PDB file of C-alpha atoms in Angstrom:
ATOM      1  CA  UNK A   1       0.000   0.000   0.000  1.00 91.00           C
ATOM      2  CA  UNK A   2       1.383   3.562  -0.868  1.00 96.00           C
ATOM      3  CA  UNK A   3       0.266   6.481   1.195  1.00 97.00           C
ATOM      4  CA  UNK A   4       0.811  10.125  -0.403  1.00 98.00           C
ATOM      5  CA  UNK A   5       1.008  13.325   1.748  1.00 98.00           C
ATOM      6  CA  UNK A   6       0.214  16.228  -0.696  1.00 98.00           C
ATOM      7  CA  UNK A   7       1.523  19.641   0.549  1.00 97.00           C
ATOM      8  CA  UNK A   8      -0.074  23.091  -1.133  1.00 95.00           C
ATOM      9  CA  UNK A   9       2.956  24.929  -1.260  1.00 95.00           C
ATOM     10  CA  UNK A  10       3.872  28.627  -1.596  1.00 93.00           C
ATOM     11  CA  UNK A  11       6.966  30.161  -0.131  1.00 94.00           C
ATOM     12  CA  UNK A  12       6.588  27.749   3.126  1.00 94.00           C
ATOM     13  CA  UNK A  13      10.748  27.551   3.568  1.00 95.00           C
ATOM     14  CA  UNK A  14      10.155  28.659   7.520  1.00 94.00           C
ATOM     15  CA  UNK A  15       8.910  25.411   8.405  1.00 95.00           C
ATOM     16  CA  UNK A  16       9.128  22.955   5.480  1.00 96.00           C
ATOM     17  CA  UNK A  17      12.171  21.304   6.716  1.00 96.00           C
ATOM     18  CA  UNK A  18      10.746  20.590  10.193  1.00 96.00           C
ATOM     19  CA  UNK A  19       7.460  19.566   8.714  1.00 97.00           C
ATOM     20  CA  UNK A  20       9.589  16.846   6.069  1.00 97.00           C
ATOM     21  CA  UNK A  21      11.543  15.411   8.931  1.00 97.00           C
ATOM     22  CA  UNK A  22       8.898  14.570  11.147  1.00 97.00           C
ATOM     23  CA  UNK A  23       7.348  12.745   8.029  1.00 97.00           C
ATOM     24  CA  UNK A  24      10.476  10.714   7.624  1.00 96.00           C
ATOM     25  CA  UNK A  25      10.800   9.720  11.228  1.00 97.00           C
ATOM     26  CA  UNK A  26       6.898   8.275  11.130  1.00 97.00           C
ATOM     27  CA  UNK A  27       6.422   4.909  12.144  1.00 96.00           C
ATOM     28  CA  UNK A  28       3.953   2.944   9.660  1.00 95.00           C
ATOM     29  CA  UNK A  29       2.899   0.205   7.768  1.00 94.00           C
ATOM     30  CA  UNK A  30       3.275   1.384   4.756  1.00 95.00           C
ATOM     31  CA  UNK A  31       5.230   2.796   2.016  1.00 95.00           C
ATOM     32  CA  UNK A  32       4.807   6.851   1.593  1.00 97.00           C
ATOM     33  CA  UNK A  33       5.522   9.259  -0.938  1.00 97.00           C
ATOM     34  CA  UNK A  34       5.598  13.199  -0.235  1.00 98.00           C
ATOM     35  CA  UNK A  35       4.255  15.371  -3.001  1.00 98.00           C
ATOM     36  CA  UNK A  36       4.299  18.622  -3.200  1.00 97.00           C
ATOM     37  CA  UNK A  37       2.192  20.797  -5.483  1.00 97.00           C
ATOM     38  CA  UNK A  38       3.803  24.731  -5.279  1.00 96.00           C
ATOM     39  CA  UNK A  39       2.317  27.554  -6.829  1.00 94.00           C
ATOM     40  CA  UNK A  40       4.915  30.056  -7.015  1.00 93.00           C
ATOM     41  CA  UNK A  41       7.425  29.734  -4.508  1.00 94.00           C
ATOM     42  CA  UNK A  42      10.393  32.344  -4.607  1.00 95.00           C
ATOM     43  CA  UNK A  43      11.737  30.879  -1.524  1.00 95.00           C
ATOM     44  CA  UNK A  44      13.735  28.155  -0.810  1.00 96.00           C
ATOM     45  CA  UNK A  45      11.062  25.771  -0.430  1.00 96.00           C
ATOM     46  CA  UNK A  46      11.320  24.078  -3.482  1.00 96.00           C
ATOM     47  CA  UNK A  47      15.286  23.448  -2.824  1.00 97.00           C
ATOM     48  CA  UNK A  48      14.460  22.049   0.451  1.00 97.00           C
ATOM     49  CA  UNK A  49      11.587  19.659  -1.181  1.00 97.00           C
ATOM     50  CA  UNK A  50      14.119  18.463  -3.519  1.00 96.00           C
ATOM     51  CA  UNK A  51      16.768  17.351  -0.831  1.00 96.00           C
ATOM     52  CA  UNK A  52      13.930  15.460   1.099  1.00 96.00           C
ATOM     53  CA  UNK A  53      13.058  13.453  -2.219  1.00 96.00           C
ATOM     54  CA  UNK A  54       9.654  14.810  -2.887  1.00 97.00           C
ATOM     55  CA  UNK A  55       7.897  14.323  -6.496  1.00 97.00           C
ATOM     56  CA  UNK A  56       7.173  17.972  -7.173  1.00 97.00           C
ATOM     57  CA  UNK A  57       4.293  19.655  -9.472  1.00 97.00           C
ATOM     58  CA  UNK A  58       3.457  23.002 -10.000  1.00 96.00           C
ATOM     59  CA  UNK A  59       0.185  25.101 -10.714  1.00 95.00           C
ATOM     60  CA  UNK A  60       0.197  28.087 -11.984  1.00 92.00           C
ATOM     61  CA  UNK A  61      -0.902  31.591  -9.892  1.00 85.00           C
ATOM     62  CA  UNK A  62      -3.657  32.341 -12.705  1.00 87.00           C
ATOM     63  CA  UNK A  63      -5.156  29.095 -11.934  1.00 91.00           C
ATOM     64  CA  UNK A  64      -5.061  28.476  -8.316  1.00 91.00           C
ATOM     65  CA  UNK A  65      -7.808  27.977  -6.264  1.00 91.00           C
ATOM     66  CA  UNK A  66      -7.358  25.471  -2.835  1.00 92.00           C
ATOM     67  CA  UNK A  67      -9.601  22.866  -4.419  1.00 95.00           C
ATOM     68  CA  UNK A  68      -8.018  22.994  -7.926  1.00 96.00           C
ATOM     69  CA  UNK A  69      -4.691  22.989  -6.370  1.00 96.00           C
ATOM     70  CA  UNK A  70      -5.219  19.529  -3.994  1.00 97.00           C
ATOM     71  CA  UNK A  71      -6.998  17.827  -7.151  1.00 97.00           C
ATOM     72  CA  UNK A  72      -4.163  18.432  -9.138  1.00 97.00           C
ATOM     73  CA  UNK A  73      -1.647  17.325  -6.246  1.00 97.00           C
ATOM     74  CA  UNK A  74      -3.914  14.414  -6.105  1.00 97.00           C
ATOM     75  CA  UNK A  75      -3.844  13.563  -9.769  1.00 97.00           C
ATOM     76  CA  UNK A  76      -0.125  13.588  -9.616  1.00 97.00           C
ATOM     77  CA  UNK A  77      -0.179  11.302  -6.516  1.00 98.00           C
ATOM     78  CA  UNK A  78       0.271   7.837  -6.921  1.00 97.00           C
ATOM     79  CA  UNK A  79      -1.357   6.462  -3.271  1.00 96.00           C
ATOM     80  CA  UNK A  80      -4.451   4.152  -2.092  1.00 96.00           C
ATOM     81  CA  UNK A  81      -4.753   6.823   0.300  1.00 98.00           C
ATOM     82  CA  UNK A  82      -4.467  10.581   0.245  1.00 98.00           C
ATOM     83  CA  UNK A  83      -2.971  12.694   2.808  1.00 98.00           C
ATOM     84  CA  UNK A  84      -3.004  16.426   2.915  1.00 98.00           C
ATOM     85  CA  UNK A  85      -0.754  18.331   5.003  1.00 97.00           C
ATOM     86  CA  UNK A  86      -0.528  22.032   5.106  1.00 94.00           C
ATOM     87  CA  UNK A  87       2.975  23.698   4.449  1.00 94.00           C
ATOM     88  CA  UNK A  88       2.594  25.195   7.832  1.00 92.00           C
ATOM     89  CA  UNK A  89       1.740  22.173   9.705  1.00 96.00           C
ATOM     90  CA  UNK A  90       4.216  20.254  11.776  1.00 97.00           C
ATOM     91  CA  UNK A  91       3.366  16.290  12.645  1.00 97.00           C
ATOM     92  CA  UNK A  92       3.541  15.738  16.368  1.00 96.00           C
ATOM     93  CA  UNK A  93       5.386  12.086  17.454  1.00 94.00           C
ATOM     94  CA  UNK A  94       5.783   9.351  15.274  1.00 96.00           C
ATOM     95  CA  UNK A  95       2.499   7.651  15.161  1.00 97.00           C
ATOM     96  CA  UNK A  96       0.351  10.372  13.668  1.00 98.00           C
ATOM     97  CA  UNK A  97       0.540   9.043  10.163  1.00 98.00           C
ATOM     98  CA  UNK A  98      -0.443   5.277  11.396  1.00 97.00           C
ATOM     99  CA  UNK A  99      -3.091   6.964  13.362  1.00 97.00           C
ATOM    100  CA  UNK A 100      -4.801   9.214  10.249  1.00 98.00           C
ATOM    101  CA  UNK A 101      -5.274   6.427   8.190  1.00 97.00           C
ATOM    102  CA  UNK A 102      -6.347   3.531  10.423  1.00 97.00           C
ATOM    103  CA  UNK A 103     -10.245   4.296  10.521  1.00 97.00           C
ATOM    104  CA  UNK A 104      -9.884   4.409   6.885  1.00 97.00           C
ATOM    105  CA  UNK A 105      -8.098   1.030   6.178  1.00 96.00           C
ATOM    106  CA  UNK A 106     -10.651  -0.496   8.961  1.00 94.00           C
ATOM    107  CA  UNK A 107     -14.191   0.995   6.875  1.00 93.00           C
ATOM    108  CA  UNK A 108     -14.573   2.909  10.010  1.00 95.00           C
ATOM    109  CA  UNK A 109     -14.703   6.061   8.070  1.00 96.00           C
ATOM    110  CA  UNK A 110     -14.092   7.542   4.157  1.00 95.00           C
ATOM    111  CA  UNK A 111     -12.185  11.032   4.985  1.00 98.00           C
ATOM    112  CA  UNK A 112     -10.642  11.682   8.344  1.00 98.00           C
ATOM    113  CA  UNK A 113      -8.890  15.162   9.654  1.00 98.00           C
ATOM    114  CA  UNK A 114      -6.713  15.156  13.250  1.00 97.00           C
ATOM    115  CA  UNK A 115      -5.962  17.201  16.087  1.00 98.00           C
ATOM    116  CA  UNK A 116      -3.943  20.873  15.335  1.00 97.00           C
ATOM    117  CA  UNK A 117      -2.145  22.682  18.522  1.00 96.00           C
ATOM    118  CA  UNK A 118      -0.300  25.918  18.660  1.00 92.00           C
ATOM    119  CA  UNK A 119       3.002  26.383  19.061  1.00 87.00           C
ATOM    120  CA  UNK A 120       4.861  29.187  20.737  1.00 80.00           C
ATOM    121  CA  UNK A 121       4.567  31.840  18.289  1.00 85.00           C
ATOM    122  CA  UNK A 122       0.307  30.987  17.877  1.00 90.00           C
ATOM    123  CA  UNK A 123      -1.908  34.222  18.747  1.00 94.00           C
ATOM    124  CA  UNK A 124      -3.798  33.154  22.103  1.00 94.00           C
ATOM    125  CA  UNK A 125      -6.978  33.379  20.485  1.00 95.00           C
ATOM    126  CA  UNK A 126      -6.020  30.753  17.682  1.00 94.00           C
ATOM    127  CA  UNK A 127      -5.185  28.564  20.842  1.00 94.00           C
ATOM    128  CA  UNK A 128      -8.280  28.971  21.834  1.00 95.00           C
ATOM    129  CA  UNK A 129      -9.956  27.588  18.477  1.00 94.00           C
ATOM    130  CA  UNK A 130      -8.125  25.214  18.179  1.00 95.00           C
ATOM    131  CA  UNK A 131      -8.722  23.821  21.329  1.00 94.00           C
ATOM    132  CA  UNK A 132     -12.500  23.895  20.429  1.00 93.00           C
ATOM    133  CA  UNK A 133     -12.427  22.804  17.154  1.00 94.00           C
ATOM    134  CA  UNK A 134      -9.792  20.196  17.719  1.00 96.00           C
ATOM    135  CA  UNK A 135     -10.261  18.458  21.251  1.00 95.00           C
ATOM    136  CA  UNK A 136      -8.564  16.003  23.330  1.00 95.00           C
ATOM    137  CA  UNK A 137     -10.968  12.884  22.448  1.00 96.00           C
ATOM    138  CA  UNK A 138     -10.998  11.424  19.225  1.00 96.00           C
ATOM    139  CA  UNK A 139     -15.022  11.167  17.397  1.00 95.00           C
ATOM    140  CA  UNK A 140     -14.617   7.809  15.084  1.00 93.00           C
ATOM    141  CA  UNK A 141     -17.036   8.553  13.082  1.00 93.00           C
ATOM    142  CA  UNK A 142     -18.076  11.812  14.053  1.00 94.00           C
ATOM    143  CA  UNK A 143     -21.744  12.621  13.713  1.00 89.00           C
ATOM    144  CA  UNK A 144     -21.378  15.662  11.352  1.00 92.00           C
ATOM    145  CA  UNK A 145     -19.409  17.151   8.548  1.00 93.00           C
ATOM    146  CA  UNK A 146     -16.799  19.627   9.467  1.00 94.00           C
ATOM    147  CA  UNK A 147     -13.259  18.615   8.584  1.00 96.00           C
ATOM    148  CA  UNK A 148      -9.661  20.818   8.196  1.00 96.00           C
ATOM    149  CA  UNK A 149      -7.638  19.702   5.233  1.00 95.00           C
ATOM    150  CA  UNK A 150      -4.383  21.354   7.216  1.00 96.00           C
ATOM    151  CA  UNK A 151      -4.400  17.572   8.774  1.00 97.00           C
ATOM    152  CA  UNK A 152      -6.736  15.313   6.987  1.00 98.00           C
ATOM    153  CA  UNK A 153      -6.387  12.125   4.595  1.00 98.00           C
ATOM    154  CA  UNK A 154      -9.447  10.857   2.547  1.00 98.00           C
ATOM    155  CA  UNK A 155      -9.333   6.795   0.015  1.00 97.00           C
ATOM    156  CA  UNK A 156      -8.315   7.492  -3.187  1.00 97.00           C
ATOM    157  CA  UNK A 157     -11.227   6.514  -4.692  1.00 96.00           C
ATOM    158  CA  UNK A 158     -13.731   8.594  -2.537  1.00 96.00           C
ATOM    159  CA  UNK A 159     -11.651  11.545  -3.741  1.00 97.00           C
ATOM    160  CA  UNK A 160     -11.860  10.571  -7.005  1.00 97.00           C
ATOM    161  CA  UNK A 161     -15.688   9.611  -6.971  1.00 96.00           C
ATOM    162  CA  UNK A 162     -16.280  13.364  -5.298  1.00 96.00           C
ATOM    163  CA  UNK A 163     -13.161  15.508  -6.048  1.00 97.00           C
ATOM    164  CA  UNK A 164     -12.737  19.431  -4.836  1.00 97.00           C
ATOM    165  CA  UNK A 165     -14.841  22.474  -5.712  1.00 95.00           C
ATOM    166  CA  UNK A 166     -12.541  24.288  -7.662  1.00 95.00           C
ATOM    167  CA  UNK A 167     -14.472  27.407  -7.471  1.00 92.00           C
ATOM    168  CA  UNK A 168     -14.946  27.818  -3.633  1.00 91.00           C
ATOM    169  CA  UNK A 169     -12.682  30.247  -2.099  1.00 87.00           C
ATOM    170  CA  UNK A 170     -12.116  28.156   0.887  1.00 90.00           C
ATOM    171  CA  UNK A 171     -13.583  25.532   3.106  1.00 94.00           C
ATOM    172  CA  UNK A 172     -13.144  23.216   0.363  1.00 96.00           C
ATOM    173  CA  UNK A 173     -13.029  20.335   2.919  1.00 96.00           C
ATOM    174  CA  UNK A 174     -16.069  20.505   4.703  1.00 95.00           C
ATOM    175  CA  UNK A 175     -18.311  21.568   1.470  1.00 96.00           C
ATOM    176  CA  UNK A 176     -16.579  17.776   0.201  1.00 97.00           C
ATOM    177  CA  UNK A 177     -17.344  16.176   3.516  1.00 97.00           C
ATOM    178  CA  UNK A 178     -20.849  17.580   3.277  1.00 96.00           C
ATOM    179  CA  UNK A 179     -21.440  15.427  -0.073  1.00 96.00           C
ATOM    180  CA  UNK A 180     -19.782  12.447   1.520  1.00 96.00           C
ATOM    181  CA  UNK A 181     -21.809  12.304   4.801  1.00 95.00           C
ATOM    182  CA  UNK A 182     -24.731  13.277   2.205  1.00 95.00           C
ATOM    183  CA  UNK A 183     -24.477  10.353   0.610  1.00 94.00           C
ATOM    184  CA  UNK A 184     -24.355   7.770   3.824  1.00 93.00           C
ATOM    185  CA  UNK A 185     -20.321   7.969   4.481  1.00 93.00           C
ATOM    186  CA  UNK A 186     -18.348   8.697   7.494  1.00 94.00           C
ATOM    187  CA  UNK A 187     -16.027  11.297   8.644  1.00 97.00           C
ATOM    188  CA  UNK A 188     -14.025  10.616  11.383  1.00 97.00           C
ATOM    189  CA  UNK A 189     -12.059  12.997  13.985  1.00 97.00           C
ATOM    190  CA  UNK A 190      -8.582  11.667  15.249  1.00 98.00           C
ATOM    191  CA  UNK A 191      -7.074  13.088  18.064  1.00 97.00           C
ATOM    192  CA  UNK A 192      -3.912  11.005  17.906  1.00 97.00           C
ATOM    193  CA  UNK A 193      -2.893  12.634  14.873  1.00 98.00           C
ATOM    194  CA  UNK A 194      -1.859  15.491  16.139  1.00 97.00           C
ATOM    195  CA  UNK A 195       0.029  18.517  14.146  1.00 97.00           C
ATOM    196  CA  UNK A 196       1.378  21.888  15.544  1.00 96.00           C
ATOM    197  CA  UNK A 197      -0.371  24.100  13.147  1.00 95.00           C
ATOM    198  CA  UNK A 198       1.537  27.549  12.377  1.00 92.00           C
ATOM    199  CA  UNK A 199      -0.077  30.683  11.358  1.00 85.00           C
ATOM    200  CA  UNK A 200       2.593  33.522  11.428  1.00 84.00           C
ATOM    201  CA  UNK A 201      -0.440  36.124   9.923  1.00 86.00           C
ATOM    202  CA  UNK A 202      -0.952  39.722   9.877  1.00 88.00           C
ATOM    203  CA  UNK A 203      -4.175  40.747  11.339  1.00 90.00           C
ATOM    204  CA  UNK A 204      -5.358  41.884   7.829  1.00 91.00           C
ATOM    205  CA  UNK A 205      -3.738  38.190   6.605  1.00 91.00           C
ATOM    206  CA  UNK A 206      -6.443  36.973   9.890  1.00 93.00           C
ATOM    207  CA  UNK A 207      -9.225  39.359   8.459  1.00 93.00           C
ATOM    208  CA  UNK A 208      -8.666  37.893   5.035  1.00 92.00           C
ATOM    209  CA  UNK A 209      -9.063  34.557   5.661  1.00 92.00           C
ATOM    210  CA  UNK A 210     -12.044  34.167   7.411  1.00 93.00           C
ATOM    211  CA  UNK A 211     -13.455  36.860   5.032  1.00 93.00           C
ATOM    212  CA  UNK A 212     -13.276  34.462   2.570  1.00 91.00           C
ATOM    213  CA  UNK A 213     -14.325  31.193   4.618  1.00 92.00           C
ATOM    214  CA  UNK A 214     -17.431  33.096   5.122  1.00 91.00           C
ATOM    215  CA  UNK A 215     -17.835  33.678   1.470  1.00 90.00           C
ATOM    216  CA  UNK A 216     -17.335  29.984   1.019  1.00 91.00           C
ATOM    217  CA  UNK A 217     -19.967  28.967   4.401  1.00 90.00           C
ATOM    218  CA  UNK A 218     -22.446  30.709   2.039  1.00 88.00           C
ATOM    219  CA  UNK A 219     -22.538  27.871  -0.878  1.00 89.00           C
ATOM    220  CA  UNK A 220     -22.007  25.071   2.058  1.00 91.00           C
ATOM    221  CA  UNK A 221     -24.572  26.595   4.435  1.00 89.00           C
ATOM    222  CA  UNK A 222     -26.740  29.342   2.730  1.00 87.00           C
ATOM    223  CA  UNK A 223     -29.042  29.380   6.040  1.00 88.00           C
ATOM    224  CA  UNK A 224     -26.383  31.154   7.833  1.00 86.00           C
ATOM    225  CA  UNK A 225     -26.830  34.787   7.994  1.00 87.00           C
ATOM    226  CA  UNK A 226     -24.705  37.093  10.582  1.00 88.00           C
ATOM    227  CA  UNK A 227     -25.916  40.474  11.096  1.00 90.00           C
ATOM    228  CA  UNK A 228     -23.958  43.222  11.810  1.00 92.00           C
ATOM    229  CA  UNK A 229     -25.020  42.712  15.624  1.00 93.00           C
ATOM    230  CA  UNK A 230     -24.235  39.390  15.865  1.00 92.00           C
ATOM    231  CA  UNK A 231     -20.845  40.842  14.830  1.00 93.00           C
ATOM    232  CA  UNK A 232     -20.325  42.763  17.574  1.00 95.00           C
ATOM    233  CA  UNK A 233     -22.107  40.271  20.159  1.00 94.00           C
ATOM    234  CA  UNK A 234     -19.322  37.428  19.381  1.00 94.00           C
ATOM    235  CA  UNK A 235     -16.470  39.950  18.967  1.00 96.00           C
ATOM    236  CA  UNK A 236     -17.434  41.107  22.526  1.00 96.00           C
ATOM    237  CA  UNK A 237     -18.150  37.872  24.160  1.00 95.00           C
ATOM    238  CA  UNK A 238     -15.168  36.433  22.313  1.00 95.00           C
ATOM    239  CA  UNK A 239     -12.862  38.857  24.200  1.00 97.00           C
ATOM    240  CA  UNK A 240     -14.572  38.743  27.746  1.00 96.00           C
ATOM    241  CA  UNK A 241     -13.796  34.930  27.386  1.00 95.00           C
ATOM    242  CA  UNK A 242     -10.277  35.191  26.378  1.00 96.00           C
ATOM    243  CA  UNK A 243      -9.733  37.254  28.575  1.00 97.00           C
ATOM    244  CA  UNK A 244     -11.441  35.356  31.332  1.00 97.00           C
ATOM    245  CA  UNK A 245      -9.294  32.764  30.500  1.00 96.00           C
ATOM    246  CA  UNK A 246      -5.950  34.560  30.091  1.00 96.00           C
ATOM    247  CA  UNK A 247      -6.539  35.797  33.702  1.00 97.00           C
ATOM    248  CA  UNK A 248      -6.715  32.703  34.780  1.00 97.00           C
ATOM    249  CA  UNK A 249      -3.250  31.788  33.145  1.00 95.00           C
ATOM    250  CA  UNK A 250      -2.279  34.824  34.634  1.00 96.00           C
ATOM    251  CA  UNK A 251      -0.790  36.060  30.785  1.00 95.00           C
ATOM    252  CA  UNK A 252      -3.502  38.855  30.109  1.00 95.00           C
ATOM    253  CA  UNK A 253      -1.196  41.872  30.316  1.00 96.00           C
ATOM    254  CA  UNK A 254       0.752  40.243  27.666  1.00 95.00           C
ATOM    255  CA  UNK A 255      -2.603  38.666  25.849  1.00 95.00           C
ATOM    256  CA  UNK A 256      -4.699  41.358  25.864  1.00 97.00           C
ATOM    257  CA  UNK A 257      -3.913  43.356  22.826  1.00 97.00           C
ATOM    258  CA  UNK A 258      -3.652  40.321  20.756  1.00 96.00           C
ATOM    259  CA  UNK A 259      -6.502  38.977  21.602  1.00 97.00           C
ATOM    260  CA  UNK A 260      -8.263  42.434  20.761  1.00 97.00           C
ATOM    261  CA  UNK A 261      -7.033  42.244  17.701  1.00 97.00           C
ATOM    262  CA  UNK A 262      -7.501  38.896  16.575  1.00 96.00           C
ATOM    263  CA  UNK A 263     -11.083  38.517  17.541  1.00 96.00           C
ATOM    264  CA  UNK A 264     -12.141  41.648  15.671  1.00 97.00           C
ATOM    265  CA  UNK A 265     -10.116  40.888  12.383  1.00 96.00           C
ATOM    266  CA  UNK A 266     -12.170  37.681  12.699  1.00 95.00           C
ATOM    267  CA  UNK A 267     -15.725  38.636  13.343  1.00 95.00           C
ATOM    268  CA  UNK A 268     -15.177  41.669  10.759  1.00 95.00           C
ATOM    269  CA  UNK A 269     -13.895  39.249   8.501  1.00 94.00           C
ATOM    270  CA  UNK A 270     -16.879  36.845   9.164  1.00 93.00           C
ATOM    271  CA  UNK A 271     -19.509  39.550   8.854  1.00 93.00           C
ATOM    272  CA  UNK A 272     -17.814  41.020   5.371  1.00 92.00           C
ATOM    273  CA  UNK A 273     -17.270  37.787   3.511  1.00 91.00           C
ATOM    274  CA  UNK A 274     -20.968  36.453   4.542  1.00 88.00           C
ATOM    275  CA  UNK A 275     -22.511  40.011   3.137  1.00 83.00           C
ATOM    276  CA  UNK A 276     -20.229  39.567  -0.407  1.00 69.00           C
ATOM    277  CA  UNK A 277     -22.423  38.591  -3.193  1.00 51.00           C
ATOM    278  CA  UNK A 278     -20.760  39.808  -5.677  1.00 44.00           C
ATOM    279  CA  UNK A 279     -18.730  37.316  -8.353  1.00 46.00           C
ATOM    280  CA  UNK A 280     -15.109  37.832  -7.065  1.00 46.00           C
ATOM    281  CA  UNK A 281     -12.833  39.659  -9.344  1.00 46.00           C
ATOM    282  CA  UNK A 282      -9.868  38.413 -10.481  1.00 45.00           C
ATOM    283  CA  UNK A 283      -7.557  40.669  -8.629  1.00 49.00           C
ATOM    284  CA  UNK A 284      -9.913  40.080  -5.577  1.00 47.00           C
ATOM    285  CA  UNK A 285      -9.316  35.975  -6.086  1.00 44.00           C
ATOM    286  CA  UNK A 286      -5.507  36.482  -6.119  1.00 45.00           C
ATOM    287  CA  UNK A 287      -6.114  38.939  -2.401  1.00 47.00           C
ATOM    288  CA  UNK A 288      -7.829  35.993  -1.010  1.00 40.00           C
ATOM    289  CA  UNK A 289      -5.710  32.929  -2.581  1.00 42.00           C
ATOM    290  CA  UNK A 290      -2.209  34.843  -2.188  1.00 43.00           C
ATOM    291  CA  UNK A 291      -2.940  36.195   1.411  1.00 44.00           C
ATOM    292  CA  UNK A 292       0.940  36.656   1.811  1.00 44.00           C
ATOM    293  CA  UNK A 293       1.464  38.488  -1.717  1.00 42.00           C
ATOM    294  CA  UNK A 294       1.840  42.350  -1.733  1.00 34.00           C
ATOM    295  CA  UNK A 295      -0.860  42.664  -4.331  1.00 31.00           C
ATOM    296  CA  UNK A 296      -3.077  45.251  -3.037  1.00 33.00           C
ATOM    297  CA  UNK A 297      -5.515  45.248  -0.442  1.00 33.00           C
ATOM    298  CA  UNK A 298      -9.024  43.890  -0.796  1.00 29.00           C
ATOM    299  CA  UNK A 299     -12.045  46.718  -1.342  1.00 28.00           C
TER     300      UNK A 299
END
């Protein structure tokens, strides 16, 4: 059996290396290719991809969307089972491969996604979601269909049977894993495969992205609306519980601002990109696709 982990790629030098060597210490039954599929990188990323032995393909900027992007890496791929890892994403012990892809060689369930921790450099607030989004105990299957392709690994041929949206402008992994669980299958939540998950973002990076994960929640889940006070109810009660909680770590002198500044650029992000109708532009595609590209700033 082959297992492929398909990285999205674009200038992720920083922690490439780090990610690639915790792949090649992981302890499993089964042979494993890396592929990488890099749109762009000026960096040294793709240098560093080479000396690890990774089959490398390329997509161009004009073209790149994140579901276009993994259904390429996937077509390139040559594994029974497909493993997505972002750039960013660091495995945690040795077992986490084994332990991604055992309810899918047991039937248990067709796409699976695992745990994602902060490291030392994560805003407090990210912490925070994580720890909700991604708890301690594993759900095998889980009853609905939110999944994270940051740390996820689906059977070949469900991903060929469904494939990516290639038009979404994010979220392409739970609007997939709403067709699946649609259609009678099983997603799965795996606790034991566990990656520290590394967002070094600007808070207009922050604002950006879940801008345009709200765009994308519109097509998954049209029936959620968020008004311009619901806005500022969870961007209030968001900080009041950080805070809450950073007192009790006794870290909110040093939390506070961030915190501040995270949850706003993420409700204001949410409440923006669930209010945008309008058919995205092309320059507005590349602001949302190319967060870290000095292309202009989004309207």
């Amino acid at each position: 059996m082959l297992v492929s982990i398909v990285i999205r790629t674009l200038n992720e030098a920083r922690y490439l290396g780090q990610l690639l060597e915790a792949v090649s210490a992981q302890v499993v039954d089964a042979d494993v290719e890396v592929v990488i599929i890099d749109s762009g990188s000026v960096d040294a990323t793709l240098k560093i991809a080479g000396q690890y032995g990774c089959r490398i393909t390329h997509i161009h900027k004009h073209e790149f969307t994140f579901g276009r992007s993994l259904n390429r890496g996937c077509e390139f791929a040559r594994g029974d089972i497909l493993v997505f890892l972002s750039g960013h994403c660091i495995p945690e012990g040795s077992r986490w491969l084994a332990a991604m892809i055992t309810p899918l060689l047991n039937g248990v369930a067709h796409y699976t996604y695992g745990r994602q921790i902060g490291r030392d450099t994560t805003k407090y607030s990210e912490r925070k979601i994580f720890r909700k989004y991604f708890p301690d105990a594993s759900r095998v299957p889980q009853k609905d269909f939110f999944c994270n392709n940051a740390n996820s690994a689906i059977l070949r041929d469900v991903w060929s049977r469904y494939r990516f949206d290639e038009e979404i402008t994010g979220l392409e992994d739970m609007e997939l894993a709403k067709r699946i669980v649609a259609d009678g299958s099983a997603i799965a939540y795996v606790a034991e495969a566990a990656v520290f998950h590394i967002h070094d973002e600007s808070w207009r990076q922050t604002k950006r992205r879940y801008e345009r994960e709200a765009i994308a929640l519109q097509k998954i889940m049209p029936e959620v609306h968020v008004s311009l006070l619901d806005m500022i109810r969870y961007t209030l009660a968001s900080i009041i519980a950080d805070s809450s909680s950073a007192l009790r770590e006794r870290c909110f002198w040093r939390e506070f601002a961030g915190i501040l500044k995270f949850r706003t650029a993420q409700y204001w992000g949410t409440y923006r990109g669930n209010h945008e109708h309008r058919k995205l532009s092309q320059r507005r595609k590349e602001n949302y696709f190319y967060p870290n590209k000095s292309i202009g700033d989004i309207d």
